[in-house]
mmCIF file of C-alpha atoms in Angstrom:
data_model
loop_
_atom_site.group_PDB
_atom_site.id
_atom_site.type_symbol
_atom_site.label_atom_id
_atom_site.label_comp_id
_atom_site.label_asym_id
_atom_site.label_seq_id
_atom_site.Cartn_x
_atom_site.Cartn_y
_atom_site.Cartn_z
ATOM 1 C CA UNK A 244 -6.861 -16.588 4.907
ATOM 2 C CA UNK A 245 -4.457 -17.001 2.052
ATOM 3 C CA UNK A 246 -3.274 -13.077 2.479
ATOM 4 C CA UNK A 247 -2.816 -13.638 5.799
ATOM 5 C CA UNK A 248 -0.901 -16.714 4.674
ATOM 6 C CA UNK A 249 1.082 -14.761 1.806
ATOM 7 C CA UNK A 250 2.104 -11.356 3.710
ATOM 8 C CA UNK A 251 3.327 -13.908 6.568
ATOM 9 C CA UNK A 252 5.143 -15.869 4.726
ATOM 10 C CA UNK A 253 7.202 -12.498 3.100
ATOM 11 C CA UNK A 254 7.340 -11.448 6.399
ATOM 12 C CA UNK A 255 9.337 -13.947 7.502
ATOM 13 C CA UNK A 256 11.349 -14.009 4.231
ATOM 14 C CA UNK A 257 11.789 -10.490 4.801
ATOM 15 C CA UNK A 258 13.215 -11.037 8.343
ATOM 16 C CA UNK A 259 15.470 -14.503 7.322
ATOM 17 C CA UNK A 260 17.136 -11.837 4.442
ATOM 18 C CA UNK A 261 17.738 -9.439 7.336
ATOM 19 C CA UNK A 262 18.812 -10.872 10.405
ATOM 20 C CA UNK A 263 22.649 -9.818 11.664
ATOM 21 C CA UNK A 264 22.805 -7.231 8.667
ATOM 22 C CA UNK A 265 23.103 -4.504 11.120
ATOM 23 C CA UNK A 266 25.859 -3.395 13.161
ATOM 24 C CA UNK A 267 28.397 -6.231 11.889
ATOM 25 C CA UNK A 268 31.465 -4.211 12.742
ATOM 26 C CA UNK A 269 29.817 -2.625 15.760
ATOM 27 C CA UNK A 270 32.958 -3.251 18.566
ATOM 28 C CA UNK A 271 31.775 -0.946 21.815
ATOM 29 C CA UNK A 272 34.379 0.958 23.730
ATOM 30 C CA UNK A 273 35.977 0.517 26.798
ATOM 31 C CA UNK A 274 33.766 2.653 28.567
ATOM 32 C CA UNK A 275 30.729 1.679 26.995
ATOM 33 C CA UNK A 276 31.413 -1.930 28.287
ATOM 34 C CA UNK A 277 32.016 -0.522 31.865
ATOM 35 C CA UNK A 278 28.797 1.405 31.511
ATOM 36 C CA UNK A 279 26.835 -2.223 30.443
ATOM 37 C CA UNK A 280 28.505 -3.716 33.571
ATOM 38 C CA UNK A 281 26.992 -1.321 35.848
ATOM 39 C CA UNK A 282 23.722 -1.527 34.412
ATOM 40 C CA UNK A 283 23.828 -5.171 34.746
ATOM 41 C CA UNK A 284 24.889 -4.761 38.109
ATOM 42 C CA UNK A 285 22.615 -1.681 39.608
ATOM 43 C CA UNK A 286 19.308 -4.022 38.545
ATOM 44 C CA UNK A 287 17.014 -2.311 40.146
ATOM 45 C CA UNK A 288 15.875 1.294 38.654
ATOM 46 C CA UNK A 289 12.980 3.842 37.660
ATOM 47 C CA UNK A 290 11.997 4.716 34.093
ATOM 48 C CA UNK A 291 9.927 8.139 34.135
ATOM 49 C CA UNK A 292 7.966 8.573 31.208
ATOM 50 C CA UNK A 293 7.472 12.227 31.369
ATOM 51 C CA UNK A 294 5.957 14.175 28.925
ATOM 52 C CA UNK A 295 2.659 15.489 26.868
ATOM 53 C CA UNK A 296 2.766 11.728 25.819
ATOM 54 C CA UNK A 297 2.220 11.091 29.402
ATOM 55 C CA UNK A 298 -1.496 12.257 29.816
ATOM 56 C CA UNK A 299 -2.601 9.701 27.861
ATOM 57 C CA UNK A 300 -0.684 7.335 29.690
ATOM 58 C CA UNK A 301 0.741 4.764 26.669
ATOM 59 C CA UNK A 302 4.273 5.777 26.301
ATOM 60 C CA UNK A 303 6.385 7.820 24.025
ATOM 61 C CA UNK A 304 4.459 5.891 20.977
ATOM 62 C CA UNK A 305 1.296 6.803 21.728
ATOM 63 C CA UNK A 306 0.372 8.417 18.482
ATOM 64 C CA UNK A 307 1.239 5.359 16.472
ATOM 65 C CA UNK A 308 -0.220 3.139 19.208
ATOM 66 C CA UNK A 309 -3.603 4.654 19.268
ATOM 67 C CA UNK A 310 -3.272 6.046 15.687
ATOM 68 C CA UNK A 311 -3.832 9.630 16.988
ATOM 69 C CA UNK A 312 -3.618 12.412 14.460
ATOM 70 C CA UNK A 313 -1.194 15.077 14.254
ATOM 71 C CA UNK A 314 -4.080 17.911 14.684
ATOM 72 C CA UNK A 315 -5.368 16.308 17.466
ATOM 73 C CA UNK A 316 -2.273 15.546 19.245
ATOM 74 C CA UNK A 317 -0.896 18.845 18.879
ATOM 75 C CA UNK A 318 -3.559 20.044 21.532
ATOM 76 C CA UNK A 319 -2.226 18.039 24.176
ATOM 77 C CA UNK A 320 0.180 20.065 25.406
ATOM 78 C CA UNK A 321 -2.337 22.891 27.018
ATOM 79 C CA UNK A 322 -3.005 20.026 29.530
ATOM 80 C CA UNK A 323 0.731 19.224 30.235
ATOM 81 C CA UNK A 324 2.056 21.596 32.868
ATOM 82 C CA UNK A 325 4.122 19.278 35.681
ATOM 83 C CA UNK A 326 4.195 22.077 38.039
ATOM 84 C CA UNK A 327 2.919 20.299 41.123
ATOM 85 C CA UNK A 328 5.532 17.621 41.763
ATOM 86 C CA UNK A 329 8.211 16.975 44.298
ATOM 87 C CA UNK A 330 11.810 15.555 42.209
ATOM 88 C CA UNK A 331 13.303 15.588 45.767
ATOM 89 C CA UNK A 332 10.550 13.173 47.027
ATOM 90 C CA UNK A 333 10.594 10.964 43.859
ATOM 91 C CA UNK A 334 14.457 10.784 44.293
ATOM 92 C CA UNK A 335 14.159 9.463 47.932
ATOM 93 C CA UNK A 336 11.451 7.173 47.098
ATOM 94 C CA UNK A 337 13.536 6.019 44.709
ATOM 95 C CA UNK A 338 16.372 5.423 47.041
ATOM 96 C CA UNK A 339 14.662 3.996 50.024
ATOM 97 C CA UNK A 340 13.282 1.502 47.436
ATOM 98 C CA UNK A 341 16.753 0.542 46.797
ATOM 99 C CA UNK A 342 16.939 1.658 43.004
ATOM 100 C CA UNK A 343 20.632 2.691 41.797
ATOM 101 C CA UNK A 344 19.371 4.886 38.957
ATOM 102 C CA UNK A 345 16.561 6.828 36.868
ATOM 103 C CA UNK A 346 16.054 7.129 33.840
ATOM 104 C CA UNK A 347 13.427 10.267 31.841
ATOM 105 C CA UNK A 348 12.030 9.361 28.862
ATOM 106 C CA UNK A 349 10.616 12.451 26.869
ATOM 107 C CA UNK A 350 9.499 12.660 23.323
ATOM 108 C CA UNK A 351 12.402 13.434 20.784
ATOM 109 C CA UNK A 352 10.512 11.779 17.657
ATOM 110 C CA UNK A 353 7.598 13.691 16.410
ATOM 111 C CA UNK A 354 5.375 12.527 13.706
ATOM 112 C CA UNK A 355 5.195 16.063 12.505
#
């Protein structure tokens, strides 16, 4: 109970040291703030997480969510072949559900 006590405690410390260090001088562009506006605006979208991540069906972290190893993650992609799909049909269902965008997530971080 005390560890649990001690490690929160520097946690916190940790995070009260930290907080508003980043990106102090951080002043977006014009067109970045016309991009935010639309995304505020559109509301309504669909995220595709698509990848050999995917299978296992726990997002783009899944090897540090499920602690996976490398060797045995590297033998997911023999079972990843999106071949039987429709992106016209996905983009209409999209549309007649009244989303303004998509958005594919792949995997560009790799543990190994």
């Amino acid at each position: 109970m005390k560890s649990k006590l001690i490690h929160g405690l520097a946690l916190l410390l940790i995070s009260a040291l930290t907080y508003g260090q980043g990106q102090q001088n951080y002043k977006p562009t014009k067109e970045n703030l016309k991009a935010r506006e639309w995304f505020k605006e559109a509301k309504f979208g669909l995220f595709i997480h698509w990848g050999v991540y995917s299978i296992l069906g726990d997002g783009e972290w899944v090897m540090n969510n499920q602690n996976i190893a490398i060797d045995a993650y590297k033998k997911l992609p023999g079972f990843f072949n999106p071949t039987e799909f429709n992106a016209d049909e996905w983009v209409k269902m999209a549309k007649d559900a009244g989303m303004k965008y998509i958005t594919i997530t792949s995997r560009p971080h790799a543990k190994w």
